[in-house]
Amino acid sequence: MKQITTIRAALAATVLAMGLVAQPALAADMTREVQAKLLDAQKAGGDKAVSLAKDALGAAKSSYDKEMSLKVLLSVAFKAKDYRSAVQAAQGLLDGGFAKGGERLQYTKYVADLSVQTRDYATASAYYQKYIDARGAGASENDYFNAAQVANLTGSYGQVMAM
């Protein structure tokens, strides 16, 4: 239990430090339908906001529509504590090639931290490892600690020993 509490505290600190996701500015070249749904999602709260953001993602026609829909979905899902949807949005940003530079690192950390919240320890372990590999020498002791805790929860003792 203490392990999970430590990871939750680390998640909260990460979210506060990074500001989670800045609300994206909606551009004029965005599809009107998608833009309307995203604006409504940002005004709504809870499950309604998540539903509207998912609808916008489903209606996305351009890559810009999809990127903005995923960013808004990540933001509103996190606020609604719908961590599964937040993980899917962050993974979509990574897999879709929308995350560049530091964003790749940030979204990788989100997937790792939020996967702990959903008790998907296998995904959390894999993404912590990706995060540590990407950070290289910049990885902190806390990064290794969190990765080792999650790897231990999955029974990946070889991975824990390698850290």
Backbone as CSV, one residue per row, in Angstrom:
resi,resn,N_x,N_y,N_z,CA_x,CA_y,CA_z,C_x,C_y,C_z
1,MET,0.822,-1.191,0.000,0.000,0.000,0.000,0.863,1.251,0.000
2,LYS,1.964,1.194,0.772,2.856,2.352,0.830,3.466,2.630,-0.538
3,GLN,3.743,1.550,-1.292,4.315,1.714,-2.626,3.369,2.500,-3.524
4,ILE,2.101,2.136,-3.510,1.114,2.799,-4.356,0.939,4.249,-3.925
5,THR,0.937,4.500,-2.613,0.798,5.867,-2.105,1.967,6.722,-2.568
6,THR,3.172,6.167,-2.549,4.355,6.882,-3.010,4.237,7.216,-4.491
7,ILE,3.763,6.271,-5.282,3.615,6.492,-6.717,2.536,7.537,-6.976
8,ARG,1.441,7.500,-6.213,0.386,8.506,-6.379,0.902,9.898,-6.045
9,ALA,1.713,9.994,-4.997,2.290,11.289,-4.625,3.209,11.785,-5.739
10,ALA,3.980,10.868,-6.324,4.870,11.240,-7.421,4.066,11.703,-8.632
11,LEU,2.941,11.029,-8.894,2.073,11.420,-10.007,1.548,12.833,-9.793
12,ALA,1.060,13.104,-8.605,0.531,14.439,-8.312,1.613,15.495,-8.467
13,ALA,2.813,15.208,-7.992,3.915,16.160,-8.111,4.278,16.390,-9.576
14,THR,4.296,15.323,-10.360,4.616,15.442,-11.783,3.589,16.299,-12.500
15,VAL,2.324,16.038,-12.231,1.253,16.786,-12.886,1.322,18.255,-12.515
16,LEU,1.550,18.536,-11.240,1.639,19.929,-10.809,2.862,20.614,-11.404
17,ALA,3.993,19.921,-11.423,5.234,20.517,-11.925,5.165,20.792,-13.418
18,MET,4.567,19.883,-14.163,4.523,20.033,-15.619,3.280,20.775,-16.086
19,GLY,2.349,21.025,-15.190,1.126,21.711,-15.592,0.232,20.847,-16.455
20,LEU,0.416,19.526,-16.404,-0.297,18.544,-17.206,-0.289,18.948,-18.667
21,VAL,-1.380,19.412,-19.184,-1.448,19.769,-20.595,-2.054,21.157,-20.679
22,ALA,-1.363,22.027,-21.327,-1.930,23.366,-21.537,-3.137,23.230,-22.441
23,GLN,-4.165,23.988,-22.163,-5.340,23.960,-23.022,-4.918,24.482,-24.393
24,PRO,-5.088,23.688,-25.434,-4.653,24.127,-26.752,-5.536,25.244,-27.295
25,ALA,-4.913,26.130,-28.011,-5.665,27.177,-28.695,-6.316,26.539,-29.908
26,LEU,-7.541,26.853,-30.152,-8.244,26.270,-31.276,-8.025,27.153,-32.500
27,ALA,-7.528,26.551,-33.549,-7.141,27.298,-34.746,-8.284,27.397,-35.751
28,ALA,-8.162,28.373,-36.612,-9.182,28.610,-37.629,-9.231,27.479,-38.653
29,ASP,-8.126,26.762,-38.847,-8.114,25.707,-39.852,-8.634,24.374,-39.326
30,MET,-9.165,24.368,-38.121,-9.735,23.163,-37.558,-11.145,22.963,-38.115
31,THR,-11.530,21.732,-38.314,-12.877,21.410,-38.763,-13.882,21.993,-37.777
32,ARG,-14.909,22.643,-38.294,-15.888,23.317,-37.420,-16.544,22.363,-36.432
33,GLU,-16.894,21.194,-36.904,-17.543,20.208,-36.034,-16.631,19.832,-34.870
34,VAL,-15.373,19.575,-35.177,-14.406,19.206,-34.150,-14.183,20.382,-33.203
35,GLN,-14.035,21.564,-33.765,-13.812,22.754,-32.950,-14.971,22.974,-31.973
36,ALA,-16.187,22.836,-32.443,-17.361,23.040,-31.588,-17.384,22.028,-30.447
37,LYS,-17.090,20.780,-30.765,-17.100,19.738,-29.732,-15.994,19.965,-28.709
38,LEU,-14.833,20.395,-29.169,-13.726,20.636,-28.243,-14.004,21.839,-27.340
39,LEU,-14.604,22.857,-27.900,-14.977,24.019,-27.076,-16.005,23.618,-26.021
40,ASP,-16.983,22.813,-26.425,-17.987,22.326,-25.474,-17.339,21.432,-24.409
41,ALA,-16.388,20.606,-24.820,-15.698,19.723,-23.874,-14.934,20.532,-22.837
42,GLN,-14.309,21.619,-23.276,-13.550,22.450,-22.347,-14.469,23.185,-21.374
43,LYS,-15.696,23.473,-21.793,-16.657,24.154,-20.917,-17.335,23.171,-19.962
44,ALA,-17.541,21.945,-20.437,-18.234,20.930,-19.634,-17.272,20.381,-18.575
45,GLY,-17.793,19.529,-17.773,-16.962,18.896,-16.764,-17.248,17.407,-16.699
46,GLY,-16.360,16.691,-16.063,-16.551,15.272,-15.797,-16.711,14.413,-17.030
47,ASP,-17.627,13.437,-16.912,-17.847,12.466,-17.979,-18.342,13.110,-19.266
48,LYS,-19.113,14.173,-19.137,-19.640,14.865,-20.326,-18.485,15.445,-21.147
49,ALA,-17.507,16.037,-20.474,-16.348,16.601,-21.168,-15.557,15.499,-21.878
50,VAL,-15.387,14.375,-21.212,-14.655,13.250,-21.812,-15.411,12.731,-23.033
51,SER,-16.718,12.604,-22.902,-17.545,12.126,-24.012,-17.462,13.065,-25.213
52,LEU,-17.536,14.363,-24.971,-17.444,15.342,-26.067,-16.069,15.309,-26.735
53,ALA,-15.019,15.165,-25.933,-13.668,15.100,-26.509,-13.498,13.835,-27.341
54,LYS,-14.081,12.732,-26.887,-14.018,11.492,-27.668,-14.814,11.629,-28.966
55,ASP,-15.953,12.307,-28.885,-16.744,12.565,-30.100,-15.932,13.402,-31.092
56,ALA,-15.241,14.407,-30.593,-14.404,15.256,-31.457,-13.312,14.428,-32.108
57,LEU,-12.711,13.533,-31.328,-11.662,12.668,-31.867,-12.225,11.770,-32.964
58,GLY,-13.423,11.248,-32.751,-14.065,10.408,-33.759,-14.412,11.162,-35.029
59,ALA,-14.674,12.456,-34.892,-15.031,13.284,-36.050,-13.819,13.915,-36.728
60,ALA,-12.636,13.722,-36.160,-11.422,14.354,-36.691,-11.164,13.923,-38.121
61,LYS,-10.922,14.915,-38.976,-10.647,14.647,-40.382,-9.170,14.874,-40.727
62,SER,-8.561,15.829,-40.077,-7.150,16.124,-40.361,-6.287,15.694,-39.184
63,SER,-5.000,15.652,-39.416,-4.093,15.302,-38.320,-4.122,16.382,-37.237
64,TYR,-4.338,17.627,-37.632,-4.429,18.710,-36.653,-5.665,18.523,-35.766
65,ASP,-6.794,18.144,-36.381,-8.010,17.844,-35.616,-7.725,16.742,-34.589
66,LYS,-7.053,15.706,-35.050,-6.774,14.565,-34.179,-5.837,14.964,-33.040
67,GLU,-4.790,15.704,-33.361,-3.843,16.131,-32.329,-4.534,16.968,-31.261
68,MET,-5.303,17.954,-31.678,-5.982,18.823,-30.708,-7.030,18.047,-29.908
69,SER,-7.712,17.125,-30.567,-8.704,16.304,-29.872,-8.030,15.445,-28.799
70,LEU,-6.888,14.872,-29.126,-6.164,14.053,-28.149,-5.661,14.892,-26.974
71,LYS,-5.188,16.102,-27.270,-4.704,16.968,-26.188,-5.833,17.397,-25.252
72,VAL,-6.966,17.746,-25.834,-8.104,18.131,-24.999,-8.612,16.910,-24.232
73,LEU,-8.668,15.752,-24.891,-9.104,14.534,-24.215,-8.193,14.220,-23.032
74,LEU,-6.906,14.335,-23.222,-5.970,14.088,-22.122,-6.268,15.017,-20.955
75,SER,-6.461,16.274,-21.239,-6.704,17.261,-20.200,-8.024,17.018,-19.465
76,VAL,-9.117,16.862,-20.212,-10.419,16.712,-19.558,-10.554,15.356,-18.869
77,ALA,-9.934,14.325,-19.435,-9.986,12.999,-18.809,-9.226,13.012,-17.486
78,PHE,-8.084,13.686,-17.465,-7.337,13.762,-16.218,-8.146,14.504,-15.156
79,LYS,-8.741,15.619,-15.541,-9.548,16.395,-14.590,-10.737,15.581,-14.080
80,ALA,-11.301,14.736,-14.935,-12.446,13.909,-14.563,-12.015,12.627,-13.844
81,LYS,-10.719,12.451,-13.684,-10.142,11.246,-13.065,-10.485,9.988,-13.854
82,ASP,-10.646,10.157,-15.159,-10.847,9.037,-16.075,-9.466,8.693,-16.631
83,TYR,-8.684,8.009,-15.812,-7.285,7.777,-16.140,-7.101,6.841,-17.325
84,ARG,-8.025,5.935,-17.547,-7.909,5.057,-18.729,-7.989,5.884,-20.025
85,SER,-8.923,6.806,-20.071,-9.035,7.666,-21.255,-7.827,8.584,-21.384
86,ALA,-7.314,9.047,-20.259,-6.120,9.901,-20.288,-4.918,9.125,-20.816
87,VAL,-4.777,7.882,-20.395,-3.677,7.037,-20.887,-3.822,6.827,-22.392
88,GLN,-5.040,6.522,-22.837,-5.259,6.308,-24.266,-4.934,7.567,-25.072
89,ALA,-5.282,8.730,-24.538,-4.979,9.982,-25.236,-3.470,10.208,-25.317
90,ALA,-2.778,9.999,-24.213,-1.320,10.185,-24.208,-0.649,9.196,-25.157
91,GLN,-1.118,7.951,-25.152,-0.563,6.968,-26.080,-0.863,7.362,-27.531
92,GLY,-2.047,7.900,-27.776,-2.394,8.361,-29.120,-1.488,9.487,-29.583
93,LEU,-1.155,10.387,-28.670,-0.235,11.484,-29.011,1.149,10.941,-29.332
94,LEU,1.583,9.936,-28.583,2.900,9.336,-28.833,2.894,8.521,-30.127
95,ASP,1.912,7.647,-30.271,1.856,6.757,-31.431,1.557,7.502,-32.730
96,GLY,0.816,8.611,-32.632,0.461,9.380,-33.823,1.567,10.311,-34.296
97,GLY,2.663,10.368,-33.545,3.769,11.235,-33.926,3.505,12.706,-33.639
98,PHE,2.532,12.998,-32.770,2.188,14.380,-32.460,3.098,14.983,-31.394
99,ALA,3.736,14.143,-30.622,4.605,14.616,-29.536,6.024,14.778,-30.065
100,LYS,6.550,15.964,-29.918,7.905,16.271,-30.385,8.785,16.634,-29.189
101,GLY,10.040,16.318,-29.271,11.020,16.716,-28.256,10.610,16.358,-26.848
102,GLY,10.533,17.385,-26.002,10.214,17.202,-24.594,8.817,16.659,-24.361
103,GLU,7.905,16.891,-25.303,6.554,16.356,-25.156,6.560,14.835,-25.149
104,ARG,7.427,14.218,-25.956,7.508,12.750,-25.977,7.841,12.232,-24.586
105,LEU,8.798,12.867,-23.963,9.207,12.474,-22.620,8.061,12.692,-21.629
106,GLN,7.410,13.829,-21.738,6.304,14.186,-20.838,5.148,13.190,-20.980
107,TYR,4.743,12.883,-22.198,3.625,11.966,-22.403,3.996,10.539,-22.011
108,THR,5.236,10.155,-22.208,5.681,8.833,-21.774,5.550,8.707,-20.261
109,LYS,5.926,9.761,-19.555,5.799,9.778,-18.093,4.331,9.746,-17.690
110,TYR,3.474,10.465,-18.388,2.044,10.435,-18.096,1.498,9.018,-18.214
111,VAL,1.848,8.338,-19.308,1.346,6.976,-19.504,1.820,6.087,-18.356
112,ALA,3.081,6.203,-17.979,3.609,5.385,-16.888,2.872,5.680,-15.589
113,ASP,2.782,6.951,-15.217,2.154,7.334,-13.948,0.663,7.008,-13.920
114,LEU,-0.033,7.326,-14.992,-1.480,7.106,-15.008,-1.835,5.625,-15.126
115,SER,-0.959,4.831,-15.713,-1.196,3.384,-15.782,-1.153,2.761,-14.391
116,VAL,-0.384,3.351,-13.490,-0.389,2.895,-12.102,-1.767,3.137,-11.503
117,GLN,-2.363,4.279,-11.818,-3.689,4.611,-11.287,-4.748,3.617,-11.763
118,THR,-4.579,3.093,-12.957,-5.546,2.138,-13.499,-5.164,0.696,-13.161
119,ARG,-4.092,0.558,-12.423,-3.565,-0.754,-12.010,-3.126,-1.605,-13.202
120,ASP,-2.747,-0.935,-14.284,-2.186,-1.621,-15.450,-0.665,-1.570,-15.282
121,TYR,-0.184,-2.420,-14.398,1.231,-2.361,-14.018,2.169,-2.785,-15.140
122,ALA,1.715,-3.649,-16.030,2.569,-4.055,-17.152,2.848,-2.856,-18.069
123,THR,1.800,-2.088,-18.378,1.984,-0.886,-19.202,2.828,0.133,-18.454
124,ALA,2.542,0.322,-17.176,3.311,1.275,-16.369,4.789,0.903,-16.368
125,SER,5.079,-0.365,-16.180,6.474,-0.820,-16.152,7.166,-0.570,-17.491
126,ALA,6.470,-0.898,-18.583,7.062,-0.702,-19.913,7.331,0.779,-20.185
127,TYR,6.395,1.637,-19.796,6.576,3.064,-20.066,7.567,3.714,-19.105
128,TYR,7.673,3.219,-17.879,8.727,3.726,-16.995,10.090,3.397,-17.589
129,GLN,10.210,2.188,-18.143,11.476,1.806,-18.751,11.782,2.687,-19.958
130,LYS,10.783,2.969,-20.779,10.972,3.866,-21.931,11.377,5.261,-21.449
131,TYR,10.735,5.711,-20.388,11.028,7.034,-19.837,12.471,7.105,-19.344
132,ILE,12.888,6.101,-18.600,14.262,6.090,-18.076,15.272,6.007,-19.217
133,ASP,14.970,5.176,-20.212,15.872,5.073,-21.369,15.981,6.415,-22.091
134,ALA,14.860,7.114,-22.244,14.864,8.410,-22.930,15.583,9.474,-22.108
135,ARG,15.437,9.429,-20.805,16.102,10.404,-19.930,17.605,10.164,-19.865
136,GLY,18.012,8.909,-20.005,19.435,8.584,-19.949,20.049,9.007,-18.633
137,ALA,21.138,9.743,-18.715,21.853,10.192,-17.516,21.036,11.186,-16.704
138,GLY,19.994,11.744,-17.294,19.160,12.714,-16.596,18.089,12.085,-15.717
139,ALA,17.981,10.755,-15.746,16.980,10.077,-14.920,17.337,10.246,-13.448
140,SER,16.338,10.547,-12.656,16.564,10.782,-11.224,16.468,9.480,-10.432
141,GLU,16.897,9.574,-9.205,16.778,8.436,-8.296,15.305,8.073,-8.120
142,ASN,14.451,9.078,-8.060,13.015,8.850,-7.923,12.446,8.133,-9.146
143,ASP,12.947,8.466,-10.335,12.506,7.776,-11.550,12.814,6.285,-11.454
144,TYR,14.031,5.970,-11.030,14.428,4.569,-10.881,13.616,3.882,-9.790
145,PHE,13.362,4.586,-8.703,12.594,4.029,-7.601,11.185,3.664,-8.054
146,ASN,10.516,4.596,-8.737,9.155,4.327,-9.226,9.139,3.172,-10.217
147,ALA,10.099,3.153,-11.128,10.173,2.075,-12.112,10.415,0.726,-11.430
148,ALA,11.269,0.712,-10.434,11.554,-0.531,-9.717,10.339,-1.009,-8.934
149,GLN,9.607,-0.082,-8.321,8.399,-0.462,-7.585,7.380,-1.119,-8.498
150,VAL,7.156,-0.523,-9.648,6.159,-1.064,-10.567,6.645,-2.382,-11.159
151,ALA,7.912,-2.470,-11.504,8.459,-3.724,-12.028,8.327,-4.827,-10.978
152,ASN,8.527,-4.484,-9.732,8.374,-5.447,-8.649,6.920,-5.914,-8.544
153,LEU,5.963,-4.997,-8.717,4.544,-5.366,-8.672,4.167,-6.324,-9.795
154,THR,4.858,-6.242,-10.926,4.563,-7.122,-12.061,5.317,-8.439,-11.970
155,GLY,6.183,-8.544,-10.977,6.981,-9.764,-10.840,8.181,-9.790,-11.765
156,SER,8.545,-8.659,-12.307,9.692,-8.554,-13.216,10.963,-8.323,-12.397
157,TYR,11.311,-9.320,-11.605,12.425,-9.142,-10.687,13.754,-8.946,-11.414
158,GLY,13.885,-9.545,-12.590,15.093,-9.347,-13.380,15.235,-7.878,-13.794
159,GLN,14.134,-7.268,-14.122,14.147,-5.866,-14.516,14.487,-4.995,-13.305
160,VAL,13.980,-5.365,-12.136,14.286,-4.603,-10.917,15.779,-4.674,-10.620
161,MET,16.343,-5.840,-10.766,17.776,-6.028,-10.478,18.640,-5.282,-11.488
162,ALA,18.165,-5.144,-12.714,18.923,-4.441,-13.749,18.975,-2.947,-13.495
163,MET,18.062,-2.429,-12.682,18.023,-0.998,-12.409,19.027,-0.691,-11.347
